[in-house]
Coordinates of C-alpha atoms and ligand atoms in Angstrom, one line a residue:
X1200 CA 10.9 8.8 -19.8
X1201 CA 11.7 5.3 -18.2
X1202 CA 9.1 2.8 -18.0
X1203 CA 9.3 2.3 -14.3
X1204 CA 8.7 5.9 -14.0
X1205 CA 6.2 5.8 -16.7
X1206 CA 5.0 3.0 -14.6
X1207 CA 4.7 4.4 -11.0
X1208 CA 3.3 7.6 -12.7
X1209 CA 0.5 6.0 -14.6
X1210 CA -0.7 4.4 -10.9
X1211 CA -0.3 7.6 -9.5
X1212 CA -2.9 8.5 -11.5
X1213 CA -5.3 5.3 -11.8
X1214 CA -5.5 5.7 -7.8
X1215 CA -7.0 9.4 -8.7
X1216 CA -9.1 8.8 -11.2
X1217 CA -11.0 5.7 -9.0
X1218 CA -11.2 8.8 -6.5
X1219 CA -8.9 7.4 -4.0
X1220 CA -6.6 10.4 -3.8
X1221 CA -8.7 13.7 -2.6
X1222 CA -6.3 16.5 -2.5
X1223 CA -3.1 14.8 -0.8
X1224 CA -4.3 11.8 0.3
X1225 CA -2.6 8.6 -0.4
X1226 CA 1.4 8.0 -1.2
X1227 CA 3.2 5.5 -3.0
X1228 CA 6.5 4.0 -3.4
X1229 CA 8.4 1.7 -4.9
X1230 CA 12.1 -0.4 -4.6
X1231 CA 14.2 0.1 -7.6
X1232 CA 15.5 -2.7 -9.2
X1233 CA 18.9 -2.3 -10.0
X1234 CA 18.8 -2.5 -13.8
X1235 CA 15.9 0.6 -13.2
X1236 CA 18.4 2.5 -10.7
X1237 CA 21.3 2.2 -14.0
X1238 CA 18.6 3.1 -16.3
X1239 CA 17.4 6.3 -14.7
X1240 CA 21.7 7.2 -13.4
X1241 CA 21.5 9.9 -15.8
X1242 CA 19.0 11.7 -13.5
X1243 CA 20.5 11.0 -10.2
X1244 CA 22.4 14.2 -9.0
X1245 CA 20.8 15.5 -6.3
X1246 CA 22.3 15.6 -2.9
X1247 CA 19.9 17.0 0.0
X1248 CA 20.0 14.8 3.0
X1249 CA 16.9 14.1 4.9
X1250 CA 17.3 12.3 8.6
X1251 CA 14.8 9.1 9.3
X1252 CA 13.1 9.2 12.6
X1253 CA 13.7 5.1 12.2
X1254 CA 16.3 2.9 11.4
X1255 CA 15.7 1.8 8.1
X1256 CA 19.1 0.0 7.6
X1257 CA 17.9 -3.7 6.0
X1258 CA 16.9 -1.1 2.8
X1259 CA 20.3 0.8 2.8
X1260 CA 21.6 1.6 -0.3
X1261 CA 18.3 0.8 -1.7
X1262 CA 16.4 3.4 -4.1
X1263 CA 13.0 4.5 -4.1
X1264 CA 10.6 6.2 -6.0
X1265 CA 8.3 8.2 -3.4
X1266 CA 5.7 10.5 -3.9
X1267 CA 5.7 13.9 -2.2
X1268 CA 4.5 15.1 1.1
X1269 CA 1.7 17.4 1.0
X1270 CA 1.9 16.9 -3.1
X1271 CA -1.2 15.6 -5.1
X1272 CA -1.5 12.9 -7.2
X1273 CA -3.7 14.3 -9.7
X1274 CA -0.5 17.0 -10.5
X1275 CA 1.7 13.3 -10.6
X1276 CA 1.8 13.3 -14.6
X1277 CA 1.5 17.2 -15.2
X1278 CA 5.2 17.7 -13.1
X1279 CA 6.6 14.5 -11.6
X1280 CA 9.7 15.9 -11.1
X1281 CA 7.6 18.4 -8.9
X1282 CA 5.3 15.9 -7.6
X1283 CA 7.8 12.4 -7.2
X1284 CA 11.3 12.0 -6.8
X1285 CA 14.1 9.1 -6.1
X1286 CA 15.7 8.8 -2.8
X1287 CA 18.5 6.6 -1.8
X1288 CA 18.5 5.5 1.8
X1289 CA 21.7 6.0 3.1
X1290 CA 24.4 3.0 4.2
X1291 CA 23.7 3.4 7.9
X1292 CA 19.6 3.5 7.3
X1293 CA 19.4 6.6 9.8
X1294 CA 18.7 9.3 6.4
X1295 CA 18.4 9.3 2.5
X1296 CA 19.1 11.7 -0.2
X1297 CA 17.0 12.9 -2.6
X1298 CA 18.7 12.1 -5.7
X1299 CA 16.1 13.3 -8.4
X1300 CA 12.9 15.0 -8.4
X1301 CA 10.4 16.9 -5.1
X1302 CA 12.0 20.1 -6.7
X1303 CA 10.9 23.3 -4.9
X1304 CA 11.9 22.0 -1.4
X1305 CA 9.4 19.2 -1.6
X1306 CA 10.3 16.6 0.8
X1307 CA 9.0 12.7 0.7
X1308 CA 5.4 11.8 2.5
X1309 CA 5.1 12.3 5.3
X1310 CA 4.3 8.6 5.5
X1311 CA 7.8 7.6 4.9
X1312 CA 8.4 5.6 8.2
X1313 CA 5.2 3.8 7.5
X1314 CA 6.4 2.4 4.3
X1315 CA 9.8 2.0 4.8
X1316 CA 9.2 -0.3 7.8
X1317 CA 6.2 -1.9 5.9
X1318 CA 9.1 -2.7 2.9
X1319 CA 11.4 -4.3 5.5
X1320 CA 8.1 -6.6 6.6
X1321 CA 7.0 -7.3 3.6
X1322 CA 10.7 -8.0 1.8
X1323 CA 11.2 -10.4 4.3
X1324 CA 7.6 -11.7 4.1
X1325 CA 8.4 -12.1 0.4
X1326 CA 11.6 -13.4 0.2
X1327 CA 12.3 -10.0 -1.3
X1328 CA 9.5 -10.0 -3.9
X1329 CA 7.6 -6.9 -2.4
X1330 CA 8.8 -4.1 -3.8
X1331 CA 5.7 -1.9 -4.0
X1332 CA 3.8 0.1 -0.5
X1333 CA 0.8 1.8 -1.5
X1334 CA -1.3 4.1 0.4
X1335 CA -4.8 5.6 -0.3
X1336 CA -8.3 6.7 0.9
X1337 CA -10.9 4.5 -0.6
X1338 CA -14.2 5.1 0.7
X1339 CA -15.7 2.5 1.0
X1340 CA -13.1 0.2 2.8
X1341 CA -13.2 3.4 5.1
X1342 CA -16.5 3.1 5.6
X1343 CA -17.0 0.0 6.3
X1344 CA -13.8 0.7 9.2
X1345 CA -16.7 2.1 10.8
X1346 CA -19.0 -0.7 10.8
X1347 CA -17.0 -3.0 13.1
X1348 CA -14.4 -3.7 15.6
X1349 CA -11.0 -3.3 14.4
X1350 CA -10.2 -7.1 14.2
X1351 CA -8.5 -9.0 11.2
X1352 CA -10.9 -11.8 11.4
X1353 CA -14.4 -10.1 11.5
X1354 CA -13.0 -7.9 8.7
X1355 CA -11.4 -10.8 6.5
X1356 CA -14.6 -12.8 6.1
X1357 CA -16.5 -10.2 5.2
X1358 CA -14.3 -9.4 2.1
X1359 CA -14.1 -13.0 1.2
X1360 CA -17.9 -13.1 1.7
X1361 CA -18.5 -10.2 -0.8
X1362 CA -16.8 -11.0 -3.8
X1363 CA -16.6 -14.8 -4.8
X1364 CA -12.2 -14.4 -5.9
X1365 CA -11.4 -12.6 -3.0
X1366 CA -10.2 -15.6 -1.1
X1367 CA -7.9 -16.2 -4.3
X1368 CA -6.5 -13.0 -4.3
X1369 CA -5.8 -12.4 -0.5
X1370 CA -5.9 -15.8 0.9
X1371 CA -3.9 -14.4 4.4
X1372 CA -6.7 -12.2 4.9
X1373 CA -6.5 -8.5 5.1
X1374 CA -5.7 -6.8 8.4
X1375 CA -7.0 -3.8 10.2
X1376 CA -5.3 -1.1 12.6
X1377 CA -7.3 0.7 15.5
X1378 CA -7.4 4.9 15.0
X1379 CA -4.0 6.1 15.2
X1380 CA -2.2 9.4 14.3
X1381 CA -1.0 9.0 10.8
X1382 CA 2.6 10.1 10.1
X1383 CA 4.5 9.5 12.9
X1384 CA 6.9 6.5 14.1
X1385 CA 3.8 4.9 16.4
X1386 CA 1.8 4.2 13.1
X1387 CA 4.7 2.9 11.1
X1388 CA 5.9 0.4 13.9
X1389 CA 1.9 -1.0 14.3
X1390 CA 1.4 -1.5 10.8
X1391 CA 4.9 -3.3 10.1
X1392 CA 3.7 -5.5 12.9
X1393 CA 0.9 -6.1 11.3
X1394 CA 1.5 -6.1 7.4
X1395 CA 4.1 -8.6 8.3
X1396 CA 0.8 -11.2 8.2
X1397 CA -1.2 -9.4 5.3
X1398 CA -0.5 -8.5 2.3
X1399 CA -2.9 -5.2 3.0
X1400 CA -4.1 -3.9 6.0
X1401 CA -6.6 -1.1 7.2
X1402 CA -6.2 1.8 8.8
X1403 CA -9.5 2.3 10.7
X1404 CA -11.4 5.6 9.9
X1405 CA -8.8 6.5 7.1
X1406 CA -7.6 4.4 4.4
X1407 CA -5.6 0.8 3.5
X1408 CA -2.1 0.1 2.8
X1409 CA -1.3 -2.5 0.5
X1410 CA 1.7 -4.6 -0.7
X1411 CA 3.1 -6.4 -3.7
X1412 CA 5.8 -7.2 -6.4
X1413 CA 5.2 -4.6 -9.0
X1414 CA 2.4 -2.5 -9.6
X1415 CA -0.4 -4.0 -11.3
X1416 CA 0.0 -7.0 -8.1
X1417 CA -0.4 -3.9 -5.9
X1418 CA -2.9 -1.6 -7.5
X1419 CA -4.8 -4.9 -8.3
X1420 CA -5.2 -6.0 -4.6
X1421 CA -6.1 -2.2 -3.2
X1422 CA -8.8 -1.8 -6.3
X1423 CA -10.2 -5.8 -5.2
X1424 CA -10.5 -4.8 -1.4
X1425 CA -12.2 -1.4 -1.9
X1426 CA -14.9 -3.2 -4.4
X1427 CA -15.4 -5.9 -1.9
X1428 CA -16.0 -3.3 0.5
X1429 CA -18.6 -1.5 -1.9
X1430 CA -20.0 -4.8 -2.7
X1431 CA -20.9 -5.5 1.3
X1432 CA -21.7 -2.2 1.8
X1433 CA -24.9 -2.4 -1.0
X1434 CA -25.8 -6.0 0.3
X1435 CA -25.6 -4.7 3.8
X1436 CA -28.0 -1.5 2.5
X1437 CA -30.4 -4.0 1.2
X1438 CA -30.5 -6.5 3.8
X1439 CA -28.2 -9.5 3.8
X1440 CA -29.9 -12.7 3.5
X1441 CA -27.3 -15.3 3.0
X1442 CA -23.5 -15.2 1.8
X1443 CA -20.6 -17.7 1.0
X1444 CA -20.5 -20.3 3.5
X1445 CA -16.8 -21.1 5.4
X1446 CA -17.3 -24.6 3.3
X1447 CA -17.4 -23.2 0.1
X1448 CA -14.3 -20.7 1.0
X1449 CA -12.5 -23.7 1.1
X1450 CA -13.9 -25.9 -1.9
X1451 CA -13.0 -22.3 -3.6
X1452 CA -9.2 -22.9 -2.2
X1453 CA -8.8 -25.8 -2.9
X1454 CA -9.9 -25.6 -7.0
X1455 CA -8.0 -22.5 -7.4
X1456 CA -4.5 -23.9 -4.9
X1457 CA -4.3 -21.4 -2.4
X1458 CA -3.9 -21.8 1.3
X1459 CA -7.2 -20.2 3.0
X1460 CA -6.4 -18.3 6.9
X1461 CA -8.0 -20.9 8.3
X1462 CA -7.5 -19.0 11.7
X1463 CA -10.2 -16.7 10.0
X1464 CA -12.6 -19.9 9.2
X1465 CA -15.2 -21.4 11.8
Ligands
13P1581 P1 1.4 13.0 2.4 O1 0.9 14.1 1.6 O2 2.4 13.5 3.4 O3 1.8 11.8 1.6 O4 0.2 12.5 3.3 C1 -1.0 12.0 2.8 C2 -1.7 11.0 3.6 O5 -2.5 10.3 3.1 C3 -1.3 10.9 5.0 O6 -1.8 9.7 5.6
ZN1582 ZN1 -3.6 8.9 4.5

């Protein structure tokens, strides 16, 4: 098989086994390269046309890899040509066909809008390095969704407070989106908005999406997050009694040369 499908399939299943992916929860995709799109041509011959409910047309002509809707990520490795499948988004960025794989009628997530819009932030946040949206259920970043107000800030320096290389690895901060109904246009246009800042942001009360230039970045970031989350969420349990100072955040900055939020300092 070829390595980037190797590749996508093998996070697929890391997401499951850190128990991120409960029946259908979570999607993923990914932005083909175009020395991956020649390497997998001799798959690409399917032609069903789907519509997008957005205009998607700074991706068009671009391929993805996309996991399927209602499809589980467990099955990912048993059947991906089941489970996954390659869609090209059309020249005007108003469809896509499915050009290999979600046999059996499958169609992409259902959180399709949501990541295509959160490509087009992030590409341009990136200068076009993003090439991976990821979507899961963690629960502990879900949890602690419920333990305060859905604000970037409040949220941000408690991740950096919980795990000393946070800071390093998300110096933007992470940001968080009030309840919303998931799968629809609404969602998708909030959290381009938003993810334009971060490179991962909450949804509140069901999951995170993260960003980043190939897999490992982007597994890497969503797996740092969650275990910040746990992290606070013990301390919390067992009674916080001090935590990194804003000074140190920055002393921490500075030795490692990243640019600290300082929006999100006092
Ligand atoms: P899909 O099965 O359509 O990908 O939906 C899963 C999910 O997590 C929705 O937010
Ligand atoms: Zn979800």
């Amino acid at each position: 098989m070829q390595k980037v499908l190797e590749d996508y399939i093998r996070m697929c299943y890391d997401g499951f086994l850190q128990g991120w992916h409960e029946r259908n929860g979570g999607n993923l995709t990914y932005r083909m390269k175009e020395d991956e799109v020649a390497d997998t041509a001799s798959l690409l011959a399917g032609d069903r046309h789907l519509d997008l409910p957005i205009d998607a047309s700074p991706l068009a002509g671009e391929h993805f890899i996309t996991t399927g809707s209602g499809r589980y990520m467990r099955n990912v490795p048993l059947a991906p040509q089941k489970n996954i499948g390659i869609i090209r988004i059309d020249d005007d960025g108003h469809g896509y066909t499915i050009r290999w794989g979600l046999e059996d009628g499958a169609k992409p997530t259902s959180e399709l809008p949501s990541h295509l819009l959160n490509h087009i932030a992030r590409m341009e946040a990136t200068d076009g390095r993003c090439r991976v949206i990821y979507h899961a259920h963690p629960a502990n970043i879900t949890a602690l969704s419920y333990t305060i107000e859905p604000d970037a800030k409040t949220l941000s320096r408690i991740l950096w407070q919980s795990e000393t290389e946070c800071a390093v690895v998300f110096p933007e901060g992470v940001g968080i989106l009030d309840w919303m109904i998931p799968g629809g246009t609404e969602i998708a246009e909030a959290s381009a908005r938003l993810i334009r800042k971060y490179p991962a942001i909450v949804w509140a009360f069901h999951g995170i999406f993260g960003s980043g230039a190939d897999f490992d970045e982007t597994f890497g970031l969503v797996h740092t997050i969650e275990k910040a989350a746990e992290i606070y969420l013990k301390a919390k349990g067992a009674g916080i009694v001090r935590t990194i100072t804003d000074d140190e955040l920055r002393v921490l900055a500075k030795a490692f040369g990243v640019k600290l939020n300082e929006d999100f300092l006092d």
